[in-house]
Every structure is written in C-alpha cells, then in structure tokens.
C-alpha cells in the first residue's frame, strides 16, 4: 500500500532472501540455514544485497525498506549507503503490537501461507533476535527525530490510515 501510494519500490529483505532460497541461488543457500532457525542472516551478506538493490534504477526516486535495517550495525551501514547515493530517509515506522497479538497473527499466517519460520518455536527465536538486536533501533532512530510510532492494533484499514498519515507528514516535512 505504501509502495503503491508513493510509487516507490517495496524492498523487503525477507522477500529477496525467500526468492533466492526458492531459486536455490548461492545467496539463498547461504541464507537458508539462518532463516530456518529464525536467526538473522549475517550483516555482510544482507548489507551487500541491499547495496545492490538500492543502486537499481527503480530506487532512484525513493524506496520503501521493509525488514532492513534489523540491527544498529546495519543502520550505520545504511547511513553510509545513503550518503553515497545522496539520499536521506524521510521516516522510520515503528509498529507497536502486543506479543500475544503477534503470536496470533503469526499462527494465522502460518496456517494461510505455510511459511516455515512462522512455526511457533522458530517464531520465539525470531522474537529473541528482535529483542537482542532490532529493538535497539527504536532509540537509535528516535534520537535523530525520525521515528514515528504507529499503533498497529486494529483493522487493516485503520492501521493503513495511520501509516499513510505518518508517511504524508514525513514526506511534506
Ligand atoms: P522477514 O520476512 O523480514 O520476517 O525476514 C525473514 C528472515 O529473513 C529473517 O528471520 C532473517 O533470517 C532474514 N532477514 C530478513 N531481513 C534481514 C536483515 N535485515 N538482516 C538479517 N536477516 C534478515
């Protein structure tokens, strides 16, 4: 929805990894073991992949990053990439959802899509990775005034409206 509204590519590192796993590429083979365990793929692999993607012509007039950065080291690397491209981020969205609600959504997604890493045990591992690494990005981006908190509990329409409001404010600021 964000990608369509602002006519920018949706760059999801998880989607790119999954496409590579499916295609059995060298990158996919490298990433698969980490993904199956619910661990983060090493930064060196992930950063290189994002750097290549951001250099593609369709990202020249903006992009939506989804699932990246996942830790502070990646965020520093992203800052370097953006400086090279003479780009800046407009906003960073922080979706708040209570753990039990997340668990219910993931269980539903697993029954609908069958994603292996939505299995209950792997999901717990992903949550541990989130707490150990990703959560640090909240103060990191809040300190520079980029973070926008989005209450992500509600209907899809309600959450979409909150997201659009946040993005519109950021793109006109
Ligand atoms: P996602 O679809 O964003 O939930 O990502 C699925 C899996 O891909 C994660 O659990 C990680 O194993 C891997 N992955 C996605 N994005 C990243 C990232 N930025 N850094 C490291 N691993 C990632």
mmCIF file of C-alpha atoms and ligand atoms in Angstrom:
data_model
loop_
_atom_site.group_PDB
_atom_site.id
_atom_site.type_symbol
_atom_site.label_atom_id
_atom_site.label_comp_id
_atom_site.label_asym_id
_atom_site.label_seq_id
_atom_site.Cartn_x
_atom_site.Cartn_y
_atom_site.Cartn_z
ATOM 1 C CA UNK A 1 0.000 0.000 0.000
ATOM 2 C CA UNK A 2 2.823 2.436 0.817
ATOM 3 C CA UNK A 3 4.678 1.417 -2.307
ATOM 4 C CA UNK A 4 1.605 1.996 -4.497
ATOM 5 C CA UNK A 5 0.616 5.281 -2.875
ATOM 6 C CA UNK A 6 4.055 6.846 -3.259
ATOM 7 C CA UNK A 7 5.037 4.961 -6.452
ATOM 8 C CA UNK A 8 8.243 3.629 -4.936
ATOM 9 C CA UNK A 9 9.605 0.069 -4.926
ATOM 10 C CA UNK A 10 8.940 -2.141 -1.915
ATOM 11 C CA UNK A 11 12.310 -3.581 -0.913
ATOM 12 C CA UNK A 12 11.778 -6.428 1.542
ATOM 13 C CA UNK A 13 14.988 -8.194 2.535
ATOM 14 C CA UNK A 14 12.918 -11.190 3.703
ATOM 15 C CA UNK A 15 11.211 -11.423 0.274
ATOM 16 C CA UNK A 16 14.555 -11.189 -1.530
ATOM 17 C CA UNK A 17 16.014 -13.915 0.678
ATOM 18 C CA UNK A 18 12.953 -16.135 0.184
ATOM 19 C CA UNK A 19 13.134 -15.704 -3.621
ATOM 20 C CA UNK A 20 16.820 -16.714 -3.511
ATOM 21 C CA UNK A 21 16.093 -19.729 -1.303
ATOM 22 C CA UNK A 22 13.383 -20.819 -3.735
ATOM 23 C CA UNK A 23 15.676 -20.323 -6.727
ATOM 24 C CA UNK A 24 18.462 -22.211 -4.907
ATOM 25 C CA UNK A 25 20.971 -19.449 -5.697
ATOM 26 C CA UNK A 26 24.298 -19.218 -3.811
ATOM 27 C CA UNK A 27 22.823 -16.344 -1.757
ATOM 28 C CA UNK A 28 19.753 -18.447 -0.967
ATOM 29 C CA UNK A 29 21.875 -21.405 0.110
ATOM 30 C CA UNK A 30 23.865 -19.141 2.409
ATOM 31 C CA UNK A 31 20.779 -17.523 3.946
ATOM 32 C CA UNK A 32 18.580 -20.597 4.337
ATOM 33 C CA UNK A 33 20.177 -22.090 7.457
ATOM 34 C CA UNK A 34 19.835 -18.826 9.374
ATOM 35 C CA UNK A 35 16.271 -18.225 8.216
ATOM 36 C CA UNK A 36 15.147 -21.745 9.114
ATOM 37 C CA UNK A 37 16.460 -21.244 12.636
ATOM 38 C CA UNK A 38 14.888 -17.804 12.992
ATOM 39 C CA UNK A 39 18.276 -16.104 13.203
ATOM 40 C CA UNK A 40 19.431 -13.045 11.343
ATOM 41 C CA UNK A 41 21.450 -13.626 8.181
ATOM 42 C CA UNK A 42 24.980 -12.198 8.694
ATOM 43 C CA UNK A 43 25.250 -8.447 8.151
ATOM 44 C CA UNK A 44 27.931 -8.768 5.457
ATOM 45 C CA UNK A 45 25.562 -10.811 3.249
ATOM 46 C CA UNK A 46 22.496 -8.686 3.953
ATOM 47 C CA UNK A 47 24.220 -5.323 3.526
ATOM 48 C CA UNK A 48 25.744 -6.292 0.182
ATOM 49 C CA UNK A 49 22.333 -7.385 -1.067
ATOM 50 C CA UNK A 50 20.682 -4.109 -0.027
ATOM 51 C CA UNK A 51 23.506 -2.008 -1.508
ATOM 52 C CA UNK A 52 22.996 -3.755 -4.873
ATOM 53 C CA UNK A 53 19.241 -3.308 -4.713
ATOM 54 C CA UNK A 54 19.396 0.409 -3.866
ATOM 55 C CA UNK A 55 21.573 1.030 -6.912
ATOM 56 C CA UNK A 56 18.852 -0.249 -9.267
ATOM 57 C CA UNK A 57 17.239 2.498 -11.390
ATOM 58 C CA UNK A 58 13.747 1.992 -9.926
ATOM 59 C CA UNK A 59 15.033 3.110 -6.500
ATOM 60 C CA UNK A 60 16.305 6.453 -7.805
ATOM 61 C CA UNK A 61 13.246 8.425 -6.723
ATOM 62 C CA UNK A 62 12.675 6.761 -3.402
ATOM 63 C CA UNK A 63 12.072 3.343 -1.879
ATOM 64 C CA UNK A 64 10.419 1.576 0.999
ATOM 65 C CA UNK A 65 12.702 -0.629 3.096
ATOM 66 C CA UNK A 66 10.878 -3.453 4.853
ATOM 67 C CA UNK A 67 12.771 -5.629 7.323
ATOM 68 C CA UNK A 68 16.010 -3.673 6.993
ATOM 69 C CA UNK A 69 17.922 -2.494 8.986
ATOM 70 C CA UNK A 70 17.475 -5.190 11.650
ATOM 71 C CA UNK A 71 20.270 -4.023 13.987
ATOM 72 C CA UNK A 72 22.335 -0.921 14.729
ATOM 73 C CA UNK A 73 25.334 -2.116 12.684
ATOM 74 C CA UNK A 74 23.084 -2.424 9.608
ATOM 75 C CA UNK A 75 21.682 1.046 10.340
ATOM 76 C CA UNK A 76 25.213 2.510 10.308
ATOM 77 C CA UNK A 77 25.958 0.730 7.041
ATOM 78 C CA UNK A 78 22.687 2.030 5.600
ATOM 79 C CA UNK A 79 23.682 5.581 6.560
ATOM 80 C CA UNK A 80 26.890 5.106 4.558
ATOM 81 C CA UNK A 81 24.970 3.778 1.543
ATOM 82 C CA UNK A 82 22.528 6.694 1.692
ATOM 83 C CA UNK A 83 25.381 9.205 1.861
ATOM 84 C CA UNK A 84 26.943 7.636 -1.250
ATOM 85 C CA UNK A 85 23.611 7.836 -3.079
ATOM 86 C CA UNK A 86 22.948 11.361 -1.809
ATOM 87 C CA UNK A 87 19.671 10.209 -0.269
ATOM 88 C CA UNK A 88 18.109 10.504 3.172
ATOM 89 C CA UNK A 89 15.345 8.640 4.957
ATOM 90 C CA UNK A 90 12.073 10.544 5.378
ATOM 91 C CA UNK A 91 10.740 8.443 8.208
ATOM 92 C CA UNK A 92 11.096 5.222 10.165
ATOM 93 C CA UNK A 93 7.864 3.496 11.161
ATOM 94 C CA UNK A 94 7.703 1.649 14.451
ATOM 95 C CA UNK A 95 4.705 -0.674 14.597
ATOM 96 C CA UNK A 96 3.576 -1.497 18.132
ATOM 97 C CA UNK A 97 1.733 -4.781 18.639
ATOM 98 C CA UNK A 98 1.459 -6.721 21.931
ATOM 99 C CA UNK A 99 3.252 -10.091 21.931
ATOM 100 C CA UNK A 100 0.103 -12.215 22.270
ATOM 101 C CA UNK A 101 -1.494 -10.442 19.319
ATOM 102 C CA UNK A 102 1.686 -11.002 17.262
ATOM 103 C CA UNK A 103 1.663 -14.663 18.162
ATOM 104 C CA UNK A 104 -1.945 -14.970 16.998
ATOM 105 C CA UNK A 105 -1.196 -13.180 13.701
ATOM 106 C CA UNK A 106 1.828 -15.370 13.013
ATOM 107 C CA UNK A 107 -0.151 -18.555 13.753
ATOM 108 C CA UNK A 108 -2.829 -17.346 11.328
ATOM 109 C CA UNK A 109 -0.231 -16.519 8.664
ATOM 110 C CA UNK A 110 1.314 -19.948 9.075
ATOM 111 C CA UNK A 111 -1.981 -21.681 8.512
ATOM 112 C CA UNK A 112 -2.637 -19.494 5.445
ATOM 113 C CA UNK A 113 0.818 -19.243 3.852
ATOM 114 C CA UNK A 114 2.769 -22.103 5.395
ATOM 115 C CA UNK A 115 5.912 -20.060 5.987
ATOM 116 C CA UNK A 116 8.376 -22.376 7.753
ATOM 117 C CA UNK A 117 9.740 -19.657 10.053
ATOM 118 C CA UNK A 118 6.233 -18.879 11.332
ATOM 119 C CA UNK A 119 6.326 -22.183 13.209
ATOM 120 C CA UNK A 120 5.766 -21.431 16.936
ATOM 121 C CA UNK A 121 9.283 -22.413 18.083
ATOM 122 C CA UNK A 122 11.033 -20.525 15.257
ATOM 123 C CA UNK A 123 8.813 -17.534 15.907
ATOM 124 C CA UNK A 124 10.015 -17.455 19.539
ATOM 125 C CA UNK A 125 13.601 -17.459 18.273
ATOM 126 C CA UNK A 126 12.805 -14.559 15.918
ATOM 127 C CA UNK A 127 11.330 -12.640 18.838
ATOM 128 C CA UNK A 128 14.538 -13.213 20.826
ATOM 129 C CA UNK A 129 16.561 -11.853 17.897
ATOM 130 C CA UNK A 130 14.223 -8.857 17.788
ATOM 131 C CA UNK A 131 14.801 -8.128 21.487
ATOM 132 C CA UNK A 132 18.533 -8.749 21.300
ATOM 133 C CA UNK A 133 19.232 -6.738 18.150
ATOM 134 C CA UNK A 134 16.355 -4.991 16.430
ATOM 135 C CA UNK A 135 14.758 -3.213 19.378
ATOM 136 C CA UNK A 136 17.912 -1.075 19.769
ATOM 137 C CA UNK A 137 16.864 0.701 16.589
ATOM 138 C CA UNK A 138 13.984 2.382 18.421
ATOM 139 C CA UNK A 139 16.194 4.730 20.474
ATOM 140 C CA UNK A 140 18.673 4.935 17.565
ATOM 141 C CA UNK A 141 16.101 6.471 15.204
ATOM 142 C CA UNK A 142 14.114 8.257 17.922
ATOM 143 C CA UNK A 143 17.196 10.273 18.917
ATOM 144 C CA UNK A 144 17.546 11.665 15.415
ATOM 145 C CA UNK A 145 13.837 12.517 15.283
ATOM 146 C CA UNK A 146 12.972 10.037 12.531
ATOM 147 C CA UNK A 147 10.875 7.520 14.422
ATOM 148 C CA UNK A 148 7.105 7.573 14.138
ATOM 149 C CA UNK A 149 5.169 5.259 16.446
ATOM 150 C CA UNK A 150 2.240 3.531 14.784
ATOM 151 C CA UNK A 151 -0.331 1.724 16.885
ATOM 152 C CA UNK A 152 -0.683 -1.417 14.764
ATOM 153 C CA UNK A 153 -3.629 -2.894 16.641
ATOM 154 C CA UNK A 154 -6.910 -2.511 14.808
ATOM 155 C CA UNK A 155 -8.381 -3.368 11.439
ATOM 156 C CA UNK A 156 -6.131 -3.365 8.378
ATOM 157 C CA UNK A 157 -7.938 -0.232 7.139
ATOM 158 C CA UNK A 158 -7.388 1.593 10.434
ATOM 159 C CA UNK A 159 -3.681 0.735 10.571
ATOM 160 C CA UNK A 160 -3.228 1.676 6.902
ATOM 161 C CA UNK A 161 -4.770 5.061 7.574
ATOM 162 C CA UNK A 162 -2.361 5.681 10.476
ATOM 163 C CA UNK A 163 0.567 4.641 8.285
ATOM 164 C CA UNK A 164 -0.474 6.915 5.434
ATOM 165 C CA UNK A 165 -0.907 9.848 7.788
ATOM 166 C CA UNK A 166 2.590 9.257 9.194
ATOM 167 C CA UNK A 167 4.142 8.947 5.728
ATOM 168 C CA UNK A 168 2.343 12.010 4.348
ATOM 169 C CA UNK A 169 3.506 14.112 7.283
ATOM 170 C CA UNK A 170 7.081 12.907 6.778
ATOM 171 C CA UNK A 171 7.135 13.486 3.028
ATOM 172 C CA UNK A 172 5.896 17.067 3.349
ATOM 173 C CA UNK A 173 8.047 17.938 6.404
HETATM 174 P P1 LIG B 1 11.146 -11.199 7.268
HETATM 175 O O1 LIG B 1 10.385 -11.661 6.079
HETATM 176 O O2 LIG B 1 11.511 -9.746 7.216
HETATM 177 O O3 LIG B 1 10.499 -11.587 8.568
HETATM 178 O O4 LIG B 1 12.548 -11.972 7.245
HETATM 179 C C1 LIG B 1 12.606 -13.394 7.270
HETATM 180 C C2 LIG B 1 14.024 -13.829 7.653
HETATM 181 O O5 LIG B 1 14.966 -13.350 6.689
HETATM 182 C C3 LIG B 1 14.534 -13.294 8.999
HETATM 183 O O6 LIG B 1 14.100 -14.070 10.091
HETATM 184 C C4 LIG B 1 16.038 -13.390 8.781
HETATM 185 O O7 LIG B 1 16.515 -14.729 8.864
HETATM 186 C C5 LIG B 1 16.167 -12.950 7.326
HETATM 187 N N1 LIG B 1 16.296 -11.474 7.230
HETATM 188 C C6 LIG B 1 15.396 -10.605 6.683
HETATM 189 N N2 LIG B 1 15.847 -9.342 6.769
HETATM 190 C C7 LIG B 1 17.048 -9.407 7.408
HETATM 191 C C8 LIG B 1 18.004 -8.445 7.812
HETATM 192 N N3 LIG B 1 17.811 -7.121 7.602
HETATM 193 N N4 LIG B 1 19.128 -8.882 8.438
HETATM 194 C C9 LIG B 1 19.339 -10.186 8.647
HETATM 195 N N5 LIG B 1 18.480 -11.155 8.329
HETATM 196 C C10 LIG B 1 17.338 -10.776 7.692
#
